[in-house]
Coordinates of C-alpha atoms in Angstrom, one line a residue:
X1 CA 0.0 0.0 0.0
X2 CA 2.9 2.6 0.8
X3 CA 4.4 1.5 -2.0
X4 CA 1.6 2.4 -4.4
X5 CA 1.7 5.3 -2.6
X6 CA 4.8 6.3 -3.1
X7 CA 4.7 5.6 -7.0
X8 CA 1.2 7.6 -7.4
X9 CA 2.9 10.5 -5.6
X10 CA 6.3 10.4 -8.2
X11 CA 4.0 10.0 -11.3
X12 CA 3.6 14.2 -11.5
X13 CA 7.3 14.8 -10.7
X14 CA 8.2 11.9 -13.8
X15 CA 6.0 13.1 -16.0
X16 CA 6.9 16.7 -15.3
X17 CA 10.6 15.6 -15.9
X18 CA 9.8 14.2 -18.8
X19 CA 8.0 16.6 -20.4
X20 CA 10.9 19.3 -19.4
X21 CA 13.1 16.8 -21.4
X22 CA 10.9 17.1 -24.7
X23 CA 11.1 20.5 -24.5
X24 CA 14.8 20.7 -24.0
X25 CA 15.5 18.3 -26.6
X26 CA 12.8 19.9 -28.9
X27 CA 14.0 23.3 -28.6
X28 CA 17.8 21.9 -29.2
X29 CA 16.2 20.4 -32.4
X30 CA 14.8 23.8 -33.7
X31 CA 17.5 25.6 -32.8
X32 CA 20.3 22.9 -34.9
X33 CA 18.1 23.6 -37.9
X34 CA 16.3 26.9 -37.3
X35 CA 18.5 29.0 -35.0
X36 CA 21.6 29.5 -37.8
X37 CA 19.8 31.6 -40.3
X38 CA 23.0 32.3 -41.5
X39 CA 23.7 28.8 -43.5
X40 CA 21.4 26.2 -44.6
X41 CA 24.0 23.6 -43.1
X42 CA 22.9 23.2 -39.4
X43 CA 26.2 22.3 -38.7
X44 CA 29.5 24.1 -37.7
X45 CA 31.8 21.2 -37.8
X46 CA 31.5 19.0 -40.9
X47 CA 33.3 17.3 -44.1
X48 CA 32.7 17.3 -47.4
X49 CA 34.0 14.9 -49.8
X50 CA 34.4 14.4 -53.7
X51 CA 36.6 12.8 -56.4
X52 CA 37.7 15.8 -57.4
X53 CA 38.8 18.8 -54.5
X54 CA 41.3 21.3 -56.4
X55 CA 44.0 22.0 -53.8
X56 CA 47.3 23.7 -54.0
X57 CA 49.1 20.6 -54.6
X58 CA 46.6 19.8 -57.7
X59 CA 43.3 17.5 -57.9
X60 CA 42.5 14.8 -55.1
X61 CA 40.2 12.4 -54.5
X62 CA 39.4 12.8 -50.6
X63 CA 37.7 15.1 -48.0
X64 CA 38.1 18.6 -46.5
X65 CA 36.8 18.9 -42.8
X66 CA 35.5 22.5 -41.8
X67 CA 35.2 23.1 -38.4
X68 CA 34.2 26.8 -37.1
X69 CA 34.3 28.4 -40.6
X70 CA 38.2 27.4 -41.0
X71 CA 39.7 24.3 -43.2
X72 CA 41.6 22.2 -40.4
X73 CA 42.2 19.3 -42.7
X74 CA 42.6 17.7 -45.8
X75 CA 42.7 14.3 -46.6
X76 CA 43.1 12.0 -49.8
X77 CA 40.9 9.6 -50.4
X78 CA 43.2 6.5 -48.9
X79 CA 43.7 8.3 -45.8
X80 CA 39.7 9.0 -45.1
X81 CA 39.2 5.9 -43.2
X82 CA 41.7 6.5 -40.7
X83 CA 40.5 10.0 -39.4
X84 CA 38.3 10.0 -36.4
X85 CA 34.8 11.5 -37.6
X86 CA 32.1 10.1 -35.3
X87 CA 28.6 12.0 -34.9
X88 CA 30.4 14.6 -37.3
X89 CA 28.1 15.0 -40.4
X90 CA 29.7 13.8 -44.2
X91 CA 28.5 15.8 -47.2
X92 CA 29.3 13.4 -49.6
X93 CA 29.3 15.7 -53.7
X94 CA 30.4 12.3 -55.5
X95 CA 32.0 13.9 -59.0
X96 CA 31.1 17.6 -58.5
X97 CA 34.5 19.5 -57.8
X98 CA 35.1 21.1 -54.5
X99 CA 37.7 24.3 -55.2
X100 CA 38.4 27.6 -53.5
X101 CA 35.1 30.4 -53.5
X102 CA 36.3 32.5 -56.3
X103 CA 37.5 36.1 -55.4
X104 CA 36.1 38.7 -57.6
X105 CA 38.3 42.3 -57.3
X106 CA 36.6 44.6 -59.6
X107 CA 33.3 44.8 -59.4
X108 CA 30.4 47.2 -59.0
X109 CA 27.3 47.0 -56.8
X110 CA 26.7 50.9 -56.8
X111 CA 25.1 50.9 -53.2
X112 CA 24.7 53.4 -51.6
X113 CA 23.5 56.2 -53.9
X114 CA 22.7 54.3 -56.6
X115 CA 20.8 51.0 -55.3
X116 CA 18.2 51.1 -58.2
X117 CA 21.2 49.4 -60.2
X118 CA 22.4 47.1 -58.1
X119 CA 22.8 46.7 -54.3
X120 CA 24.2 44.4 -52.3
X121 CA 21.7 42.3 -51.0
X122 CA 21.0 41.6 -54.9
X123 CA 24.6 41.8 -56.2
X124 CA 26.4 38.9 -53.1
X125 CA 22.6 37.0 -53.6
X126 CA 23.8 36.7 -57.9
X127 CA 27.8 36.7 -56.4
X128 CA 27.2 33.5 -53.9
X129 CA 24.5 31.2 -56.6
X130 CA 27.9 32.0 -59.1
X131 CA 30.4 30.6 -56.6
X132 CA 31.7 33.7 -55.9
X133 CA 32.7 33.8 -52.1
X134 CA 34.7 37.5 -51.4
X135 CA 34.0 40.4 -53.5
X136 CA 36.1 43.7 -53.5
X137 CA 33.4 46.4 -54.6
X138 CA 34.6 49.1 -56.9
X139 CA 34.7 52.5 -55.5
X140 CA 32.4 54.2 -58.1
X141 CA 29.3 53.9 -59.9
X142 CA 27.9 54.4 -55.8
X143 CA 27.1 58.0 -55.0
X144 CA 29.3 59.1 -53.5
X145 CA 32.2 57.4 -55.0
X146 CA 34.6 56.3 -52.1
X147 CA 37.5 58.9 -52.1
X148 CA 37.9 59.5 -48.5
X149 CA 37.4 58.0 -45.1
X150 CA 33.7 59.9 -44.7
X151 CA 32.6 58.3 -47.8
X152 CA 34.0 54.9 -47.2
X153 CA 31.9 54.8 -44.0
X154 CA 28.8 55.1 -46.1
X155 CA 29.6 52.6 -48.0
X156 CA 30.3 50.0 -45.0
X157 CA 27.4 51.4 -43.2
X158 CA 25.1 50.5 -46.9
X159 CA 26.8 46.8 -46.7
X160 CA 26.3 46.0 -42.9
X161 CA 23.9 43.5 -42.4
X162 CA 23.4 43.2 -46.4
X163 CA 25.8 40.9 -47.7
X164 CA 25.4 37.1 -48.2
X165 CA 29.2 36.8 -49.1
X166 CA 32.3 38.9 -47.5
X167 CA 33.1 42.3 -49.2
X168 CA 35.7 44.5 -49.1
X169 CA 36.6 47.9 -50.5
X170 CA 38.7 49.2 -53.1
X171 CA 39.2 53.6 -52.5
X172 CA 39.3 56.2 -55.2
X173 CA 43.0 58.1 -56.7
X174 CA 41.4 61.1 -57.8
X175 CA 42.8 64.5 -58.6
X176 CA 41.8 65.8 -54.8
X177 CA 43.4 63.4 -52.9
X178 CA 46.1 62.4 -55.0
X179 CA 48.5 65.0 -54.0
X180 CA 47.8 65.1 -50.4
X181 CA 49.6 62.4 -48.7
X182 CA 47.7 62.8 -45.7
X183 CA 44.1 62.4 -47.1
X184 CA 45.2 59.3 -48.7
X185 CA 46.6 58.1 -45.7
X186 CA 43.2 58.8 -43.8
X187 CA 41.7 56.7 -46.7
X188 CA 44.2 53.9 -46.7
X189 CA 43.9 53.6 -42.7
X190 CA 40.3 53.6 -42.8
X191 CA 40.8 50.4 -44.1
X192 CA 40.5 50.3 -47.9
X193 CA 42.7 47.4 -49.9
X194 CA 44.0 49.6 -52.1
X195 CA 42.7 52.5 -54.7
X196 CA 41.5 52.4 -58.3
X197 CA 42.0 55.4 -60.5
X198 CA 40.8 56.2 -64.0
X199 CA 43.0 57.5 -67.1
X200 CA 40.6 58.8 -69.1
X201 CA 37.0 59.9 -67.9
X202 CA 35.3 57.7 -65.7
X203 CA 31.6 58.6 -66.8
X204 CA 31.0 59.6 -62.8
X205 CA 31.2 63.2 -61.7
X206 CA 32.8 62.9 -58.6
X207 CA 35.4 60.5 -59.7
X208 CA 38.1 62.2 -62.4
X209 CA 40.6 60.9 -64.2
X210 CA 44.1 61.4 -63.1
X211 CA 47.1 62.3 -64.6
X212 CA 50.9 60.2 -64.3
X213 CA 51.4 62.5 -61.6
X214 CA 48.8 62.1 -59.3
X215 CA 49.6 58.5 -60.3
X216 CA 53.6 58.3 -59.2
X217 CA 52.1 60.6 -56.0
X218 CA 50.0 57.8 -55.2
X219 CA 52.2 55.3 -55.5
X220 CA 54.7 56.5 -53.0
X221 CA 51.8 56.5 -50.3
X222 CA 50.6 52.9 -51.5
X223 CA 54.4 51.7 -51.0
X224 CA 54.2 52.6 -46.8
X225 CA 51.0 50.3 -46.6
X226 CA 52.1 47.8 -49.3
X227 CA 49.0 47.8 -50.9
X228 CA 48.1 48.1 -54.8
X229 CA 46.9 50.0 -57.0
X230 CA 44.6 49.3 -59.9
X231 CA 44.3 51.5 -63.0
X232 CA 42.2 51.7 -65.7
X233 CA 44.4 52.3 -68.6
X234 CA 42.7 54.3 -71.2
X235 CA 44.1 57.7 -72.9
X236 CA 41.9 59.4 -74.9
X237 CA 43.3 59.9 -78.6
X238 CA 42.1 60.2 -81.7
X239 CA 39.3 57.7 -82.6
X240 CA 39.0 56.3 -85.6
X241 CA 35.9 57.5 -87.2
X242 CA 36.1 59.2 -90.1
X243 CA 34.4 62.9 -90.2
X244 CA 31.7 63.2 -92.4
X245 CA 31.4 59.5 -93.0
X246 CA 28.0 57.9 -92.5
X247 CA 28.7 56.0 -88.8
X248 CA 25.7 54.3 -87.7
X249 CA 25.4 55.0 -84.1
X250 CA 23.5 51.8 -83.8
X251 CA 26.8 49.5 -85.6
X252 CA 28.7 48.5 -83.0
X253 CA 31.6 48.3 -85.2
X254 CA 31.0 52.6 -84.9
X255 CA 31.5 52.3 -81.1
X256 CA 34.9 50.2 -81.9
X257 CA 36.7 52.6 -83.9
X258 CA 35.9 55.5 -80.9
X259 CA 38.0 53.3 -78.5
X260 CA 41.4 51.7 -80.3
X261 CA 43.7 49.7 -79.3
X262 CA 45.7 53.0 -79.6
X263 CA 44.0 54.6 -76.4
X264 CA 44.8 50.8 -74.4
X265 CA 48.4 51.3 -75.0
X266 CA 48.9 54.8 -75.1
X267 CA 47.4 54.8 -70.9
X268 CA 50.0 51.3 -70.8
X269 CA 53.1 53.0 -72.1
X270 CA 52.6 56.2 -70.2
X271 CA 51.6 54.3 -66.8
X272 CA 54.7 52.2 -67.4
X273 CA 56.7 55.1 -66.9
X274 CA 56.1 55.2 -63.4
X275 CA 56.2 51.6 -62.2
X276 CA 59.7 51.0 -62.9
X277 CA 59.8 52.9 -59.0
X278 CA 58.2 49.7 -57.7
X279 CA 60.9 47.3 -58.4
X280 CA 63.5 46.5 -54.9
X281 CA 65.4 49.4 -54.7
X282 CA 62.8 51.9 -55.9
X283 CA 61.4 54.6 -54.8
X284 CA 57.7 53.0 -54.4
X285 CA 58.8 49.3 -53.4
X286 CA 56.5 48.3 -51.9
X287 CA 53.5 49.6 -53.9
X288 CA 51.9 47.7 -57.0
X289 CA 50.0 48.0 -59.8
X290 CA 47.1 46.0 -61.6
X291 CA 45.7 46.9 -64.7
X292 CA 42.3 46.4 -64.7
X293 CA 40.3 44.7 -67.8
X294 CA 42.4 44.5 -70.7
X295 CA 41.2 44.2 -73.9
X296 CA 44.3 44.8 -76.1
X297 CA 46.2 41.4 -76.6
X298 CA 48.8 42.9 -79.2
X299 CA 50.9 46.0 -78.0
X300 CA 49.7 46.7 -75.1
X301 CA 50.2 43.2 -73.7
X302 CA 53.5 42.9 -74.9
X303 CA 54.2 46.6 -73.1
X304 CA 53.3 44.6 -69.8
X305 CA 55.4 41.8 -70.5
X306 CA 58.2 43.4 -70.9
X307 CA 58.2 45.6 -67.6
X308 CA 57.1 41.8 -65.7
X309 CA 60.3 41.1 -67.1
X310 CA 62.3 44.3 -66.3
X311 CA 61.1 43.4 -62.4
X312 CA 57.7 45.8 -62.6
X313 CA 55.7 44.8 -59.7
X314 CA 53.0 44.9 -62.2
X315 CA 49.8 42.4 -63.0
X316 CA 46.8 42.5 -65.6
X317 CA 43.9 40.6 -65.4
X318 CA 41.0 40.5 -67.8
X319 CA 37.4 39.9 -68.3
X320 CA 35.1 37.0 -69.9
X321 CA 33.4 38.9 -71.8
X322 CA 36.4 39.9 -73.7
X323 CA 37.0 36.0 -73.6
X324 CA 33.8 34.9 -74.5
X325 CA 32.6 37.4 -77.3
X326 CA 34.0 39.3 -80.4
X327 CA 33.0 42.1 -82.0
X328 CA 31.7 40.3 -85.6
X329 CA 29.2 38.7 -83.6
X330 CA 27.4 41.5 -82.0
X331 CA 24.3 42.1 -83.1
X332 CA 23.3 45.7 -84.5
X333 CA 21.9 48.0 -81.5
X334 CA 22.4 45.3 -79.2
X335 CA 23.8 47.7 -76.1
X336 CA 24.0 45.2 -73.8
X337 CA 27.2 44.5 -75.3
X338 CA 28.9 47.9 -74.5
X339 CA 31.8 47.9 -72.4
X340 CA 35.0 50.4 -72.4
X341 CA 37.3 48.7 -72.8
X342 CA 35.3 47.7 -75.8
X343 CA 35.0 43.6 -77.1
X344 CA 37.6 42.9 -79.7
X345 CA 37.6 41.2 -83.0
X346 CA 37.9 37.6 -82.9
X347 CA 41.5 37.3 -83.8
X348 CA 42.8 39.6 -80.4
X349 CA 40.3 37.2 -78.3
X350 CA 42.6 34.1 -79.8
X351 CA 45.3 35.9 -78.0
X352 CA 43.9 37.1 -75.0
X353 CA 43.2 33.3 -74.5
X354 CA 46.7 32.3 -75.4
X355 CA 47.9 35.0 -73.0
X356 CA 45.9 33.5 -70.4
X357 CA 47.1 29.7 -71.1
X358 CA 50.7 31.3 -71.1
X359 CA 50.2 33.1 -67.5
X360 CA 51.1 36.3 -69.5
X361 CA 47.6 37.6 -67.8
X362 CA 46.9 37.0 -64.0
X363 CA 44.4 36.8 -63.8
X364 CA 40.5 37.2 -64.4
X365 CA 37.4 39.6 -63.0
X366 CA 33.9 40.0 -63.6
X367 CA 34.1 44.3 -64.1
X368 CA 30.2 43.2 -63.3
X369 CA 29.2 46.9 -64.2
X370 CA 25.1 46.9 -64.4
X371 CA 22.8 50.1 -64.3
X372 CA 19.1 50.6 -64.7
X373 CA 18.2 49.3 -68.1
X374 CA 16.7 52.5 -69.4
X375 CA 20.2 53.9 -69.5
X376 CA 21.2 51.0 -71.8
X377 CA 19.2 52.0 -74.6
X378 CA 18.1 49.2 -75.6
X379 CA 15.3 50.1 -77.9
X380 CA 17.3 53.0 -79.3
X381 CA 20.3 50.4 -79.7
X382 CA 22.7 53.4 -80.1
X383 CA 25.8 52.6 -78.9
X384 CA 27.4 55.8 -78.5
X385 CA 24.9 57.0 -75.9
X386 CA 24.0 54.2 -74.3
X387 CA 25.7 53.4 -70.3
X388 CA 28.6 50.7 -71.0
X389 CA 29.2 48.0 -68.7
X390 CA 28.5 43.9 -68.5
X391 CA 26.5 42.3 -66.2
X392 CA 28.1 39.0 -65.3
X393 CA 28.1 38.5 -61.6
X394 CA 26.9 35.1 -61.3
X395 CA 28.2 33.4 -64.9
X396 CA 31.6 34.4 -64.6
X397 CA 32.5 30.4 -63.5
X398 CA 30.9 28.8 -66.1
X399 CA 31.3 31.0 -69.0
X400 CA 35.4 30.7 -67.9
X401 CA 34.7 26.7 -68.4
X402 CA 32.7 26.9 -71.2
X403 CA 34.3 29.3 -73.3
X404 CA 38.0 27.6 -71.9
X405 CA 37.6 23.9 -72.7
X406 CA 38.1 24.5 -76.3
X407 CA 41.8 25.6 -75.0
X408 CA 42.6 23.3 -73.0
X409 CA 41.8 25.2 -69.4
X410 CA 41.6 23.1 -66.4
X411 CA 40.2 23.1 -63.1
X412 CA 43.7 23.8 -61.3
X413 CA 44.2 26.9 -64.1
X414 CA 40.6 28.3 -63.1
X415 CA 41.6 28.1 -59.5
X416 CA 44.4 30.2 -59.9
X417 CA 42.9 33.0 -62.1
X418 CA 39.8 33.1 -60.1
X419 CA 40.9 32.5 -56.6
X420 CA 44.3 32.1 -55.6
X421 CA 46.1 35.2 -58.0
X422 CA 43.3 37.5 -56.8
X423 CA 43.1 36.9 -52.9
X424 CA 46.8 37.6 -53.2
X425 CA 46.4 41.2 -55.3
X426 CA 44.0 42.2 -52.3
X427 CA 45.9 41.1 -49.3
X428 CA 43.8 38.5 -48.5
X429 CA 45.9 35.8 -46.8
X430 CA 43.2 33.5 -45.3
X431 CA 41.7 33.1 -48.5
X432 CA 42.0 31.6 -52.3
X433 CA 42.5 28.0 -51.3
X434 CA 41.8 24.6 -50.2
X435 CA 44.2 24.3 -47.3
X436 CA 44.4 24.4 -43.5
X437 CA 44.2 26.9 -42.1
X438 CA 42.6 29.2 -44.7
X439 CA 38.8 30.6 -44.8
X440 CA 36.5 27.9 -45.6
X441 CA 35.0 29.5 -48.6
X442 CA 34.5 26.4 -51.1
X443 CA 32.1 26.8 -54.7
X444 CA 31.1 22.9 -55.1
X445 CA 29.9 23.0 -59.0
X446 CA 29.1 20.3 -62.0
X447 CA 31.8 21.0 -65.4
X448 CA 30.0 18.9 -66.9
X449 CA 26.4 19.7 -66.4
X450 CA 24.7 22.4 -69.5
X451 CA 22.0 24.7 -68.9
X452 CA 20.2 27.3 -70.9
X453 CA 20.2 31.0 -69.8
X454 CA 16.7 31.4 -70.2
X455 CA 14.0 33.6 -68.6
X456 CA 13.3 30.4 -66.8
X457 CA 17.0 30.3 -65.6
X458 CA 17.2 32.0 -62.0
X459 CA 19.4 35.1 -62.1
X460 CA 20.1 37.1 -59.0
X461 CA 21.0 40.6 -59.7
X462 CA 18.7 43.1 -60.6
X463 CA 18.4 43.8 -63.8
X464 CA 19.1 39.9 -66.3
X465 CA 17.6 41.9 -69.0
X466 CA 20.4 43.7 -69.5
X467 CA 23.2 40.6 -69.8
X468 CA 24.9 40.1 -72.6
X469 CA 25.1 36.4 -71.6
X470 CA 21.1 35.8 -71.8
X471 CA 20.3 33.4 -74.4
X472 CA 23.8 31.6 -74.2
X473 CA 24.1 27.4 -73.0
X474 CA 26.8 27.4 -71.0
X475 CA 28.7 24.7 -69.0
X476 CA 29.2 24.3 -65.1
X477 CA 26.5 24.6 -62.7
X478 CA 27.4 25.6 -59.5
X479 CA 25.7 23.2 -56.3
X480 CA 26.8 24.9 -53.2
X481 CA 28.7 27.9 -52.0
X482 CA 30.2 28.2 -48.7
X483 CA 30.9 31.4 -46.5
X484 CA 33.6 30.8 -43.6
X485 CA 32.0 27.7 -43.0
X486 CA 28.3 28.4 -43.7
X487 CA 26.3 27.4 -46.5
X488 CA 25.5 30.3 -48.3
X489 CA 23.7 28.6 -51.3
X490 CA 22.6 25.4 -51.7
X491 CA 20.1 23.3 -54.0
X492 CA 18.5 26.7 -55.9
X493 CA 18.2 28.4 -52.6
X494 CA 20.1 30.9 -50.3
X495 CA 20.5 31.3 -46.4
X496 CA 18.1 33.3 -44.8
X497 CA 20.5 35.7 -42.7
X498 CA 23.0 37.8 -45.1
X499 CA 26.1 37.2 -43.1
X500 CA 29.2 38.0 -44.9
X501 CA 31.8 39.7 -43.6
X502 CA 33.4 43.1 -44.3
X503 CA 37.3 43.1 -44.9
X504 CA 39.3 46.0 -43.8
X505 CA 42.6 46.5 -44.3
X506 CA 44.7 46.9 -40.9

């Protein structure tokens, strides 16, 4: 009798214990799977595994195991077995190849000021379904263009909170700040990786071109802080339209002849004056420079190979448009195909692409460069009025596969051009690679797989309509894209939370 007692009188305390226990456990549930809005992996210590992971050491069949957003190992396949891994989860991507987040540096998302043609929550949403994992936003296009510390605030206050991938900063050389050493100092130390200035007119009111002066001024700033800078080398010269001569302004083969190869390596020659002070010993060791999106593969590529080879601290990267189209094959009025520099005839794209195969180019960028699509004209289709720019934020991987294969280019290659060579330019140690210790920002994507770009395709920034690349089958669909560690996109879909982090320079 005491006994049954005694077990009526613990039935309330057991079942109260118990049902405290679904609750803890319930809540512990939600919060694994709900409570990390910031990656659609409810896990912070994982592996992934594949037959193909491109490391610095070349392609491996094996595993990579993340573990608080960092890479703390790498395995080959033969060696999987023996690593301890119990109740740690296995993402098993069969053939898709695991290879570093590609690092964009020359891009524009035009936020704040000018938010209607970009932003970021649209531009790192199209940046992280591409594979792209760090971006280093350009400092015009926004309003105002970043030429100082106040205006480089803006733009970190515009990106807080809005950015799915991590985003850096590039600052303005303009004709203000150029000769005061102390404002670009102020810039510099507010954290920017290094400045961009134009040649020739930028198209943006607040952001002039600069002359080789204010260029060699700059340089001997950028050489204290070790940091680059990049240059868009353009001169204006004589075009070559004749006067009087019927030009249709809706030809594009009209827009070509405003824009020679002539302007490309005038800028080159003249810029090259000055960088001969960067090599050990100079008077701006220390400093480098990048030459953004070239388009001229004759003289002014070999104007840049020779300096390389005279010890320069000089690189050049280009773009996939330039790799990807030519200028027979644009269609008459079609703006969208409008860029300065402008696409090439089909014979200089042969040797931009042997340039790249030969490493005589560093690397590649998107120069993702959108606006409103009113500005392009695209129902006027004049090409001499309408905004240039290509917008190409999330197609850069594939299009580099698709329009590459037919050279030869291979997954180690596209590594290095799009990941490794760039984190490098911007100072950005902990990234560009599948290795310990570094970031674990990791594109998982399909060579092999084709799609259509289609208006059924999902595109991510805000205007498709105005992509050169609509219409185009391409090859290499990207699967996932990890963040430090989260899942950023995954299956069609992207994290909740827009967690990427800013980089500043220190």
């Amino acid at each position: 009798m005491e006994r049954s007692l005694l077990q009526w009188r613990l039935l309330p305390l057991l079942a109260l214990i118990a049902s405290l226990l679904s609750v803890f456990f319930a809540s512990r549930s939600y919060e694994e799977t709900q409570g990390n809005k910031c990656s659609l992996l409810p896990h912070d210590h994982y592996w992934i595994s594949s037959k193909r992971i491109v490391t610095p050491d070349g392609l491996i069949s094996g595993s990579v195991e993340v573990n608080g957003g960092v890479i703390v190992s790498v395995v080959k396949e033969e060696d999987w077995y023996k690593k301890q891994r119990s109740r740690v989860k296995v993402i098993d991507y069969g053939e898709a190849v695991i290879m570093p987040g590609l690092v964009d540096v020359h891009a524009h998302l035009d936020d704040p000021g000018r938010s209607e043609w970009e932003g970021f929550p649209s531009g790192t949403k199209a940046a992280a379904a591409g594979g792209i994992t760090t971006l280093i936003d350009m400092p015009l296009n926004s309003d105002p263009s970043t030429v100082s510390p106040e205006t480089l605030k803006l733009k970190i206050e515009a990106a807080k909170k809005r950015i799915l991938i991590d985003v850096g900063f590039w600052g303005g050389l303009v004709p203000d700040n150029a000769l005061n050493s102390s404002a670009l100092s102020s810039l510099l130390d507010a954290g920017v990786l290094g400045l961009k200035s134009f040649m020739c007119p930028s198209g943006i009111n607040d952001f002039p071109m600069t002359n080789i002066t204010h260029i060699k001024e700059g340089l001997s700033v950028l050489a204290k802080y070790k940091r680059p800078l990049l240059v868009h080398a353009e001169v204006e010269m004589d075009s070559e339209i004749d006067d009087g001569a019927d030009n249709d302004p809706r030809s594009y083969l009209t827009y070509l002849k405003t824009r020679p190869t002539s302007w490309e390596e005038g800028a080159i020659r003249n810029l090259l004056s000055v960088t001969e002070n960067t090599r050990i010993g100079g008077s701006a060791e220390g400093a480098h420079v990048h030459i953004v999106h070239l388009s001229d593969a004759t003289s002014s590529l070999e104007l840049i190979k020779e300096a390389k080879g005279k010890g320069d601290s000089v690189t050049v990267e280009t773009c996939p448009h330039y790799l990807a189209f030519s200028a027979e094959e644009i269609p008459e009025g079609d703006t969208r195909f409008k860029c300065s520099p402008p696409i090439r005839h089909a014979p200089n794209r042969e040797k931009l692409w042997e340039a790249m195969m030969e490493g005589d180019i560093d690397m590649l960028s998107s120069d993702h460069s959108p606006t409103k699509p009113e500005l392009k004209l695209l129902s006027d289709g004049n090409f001499l009025k309408a905004w240039g720019g290509i917008s190409s934020l999330q197609f850069v991987l594939p299009v580099t596969w698709s329009y590459g294969r037919k050279y030869g280019v291979t997954l180690e290659q596209v590594a290095s051009w799009w990941s490794d060579r760039p984190s490098k330019l911007a100072g950005l140690h902990s990234k560009g690679a599948i290795a310990v210790g570094k970031h674990a920002d990791i594109v998982v994507w399909e060579p092999e797989v084709e799609f259509d770009l289609d208006e059924d395709h999902p595109v991510h920034f805000k205007h498709p309509s105005i992509s050169a690349y609509l219409g185009r089958k391409l090859s290499g669909k990207v699967v996932s894209t990890f963040v430090r560690g989260n899942l950023v996109f995954g299956e069609g879909k992207h994290a909740t939370d827009a967690c990427g982090s800013l980089l500043l320079a220190s």
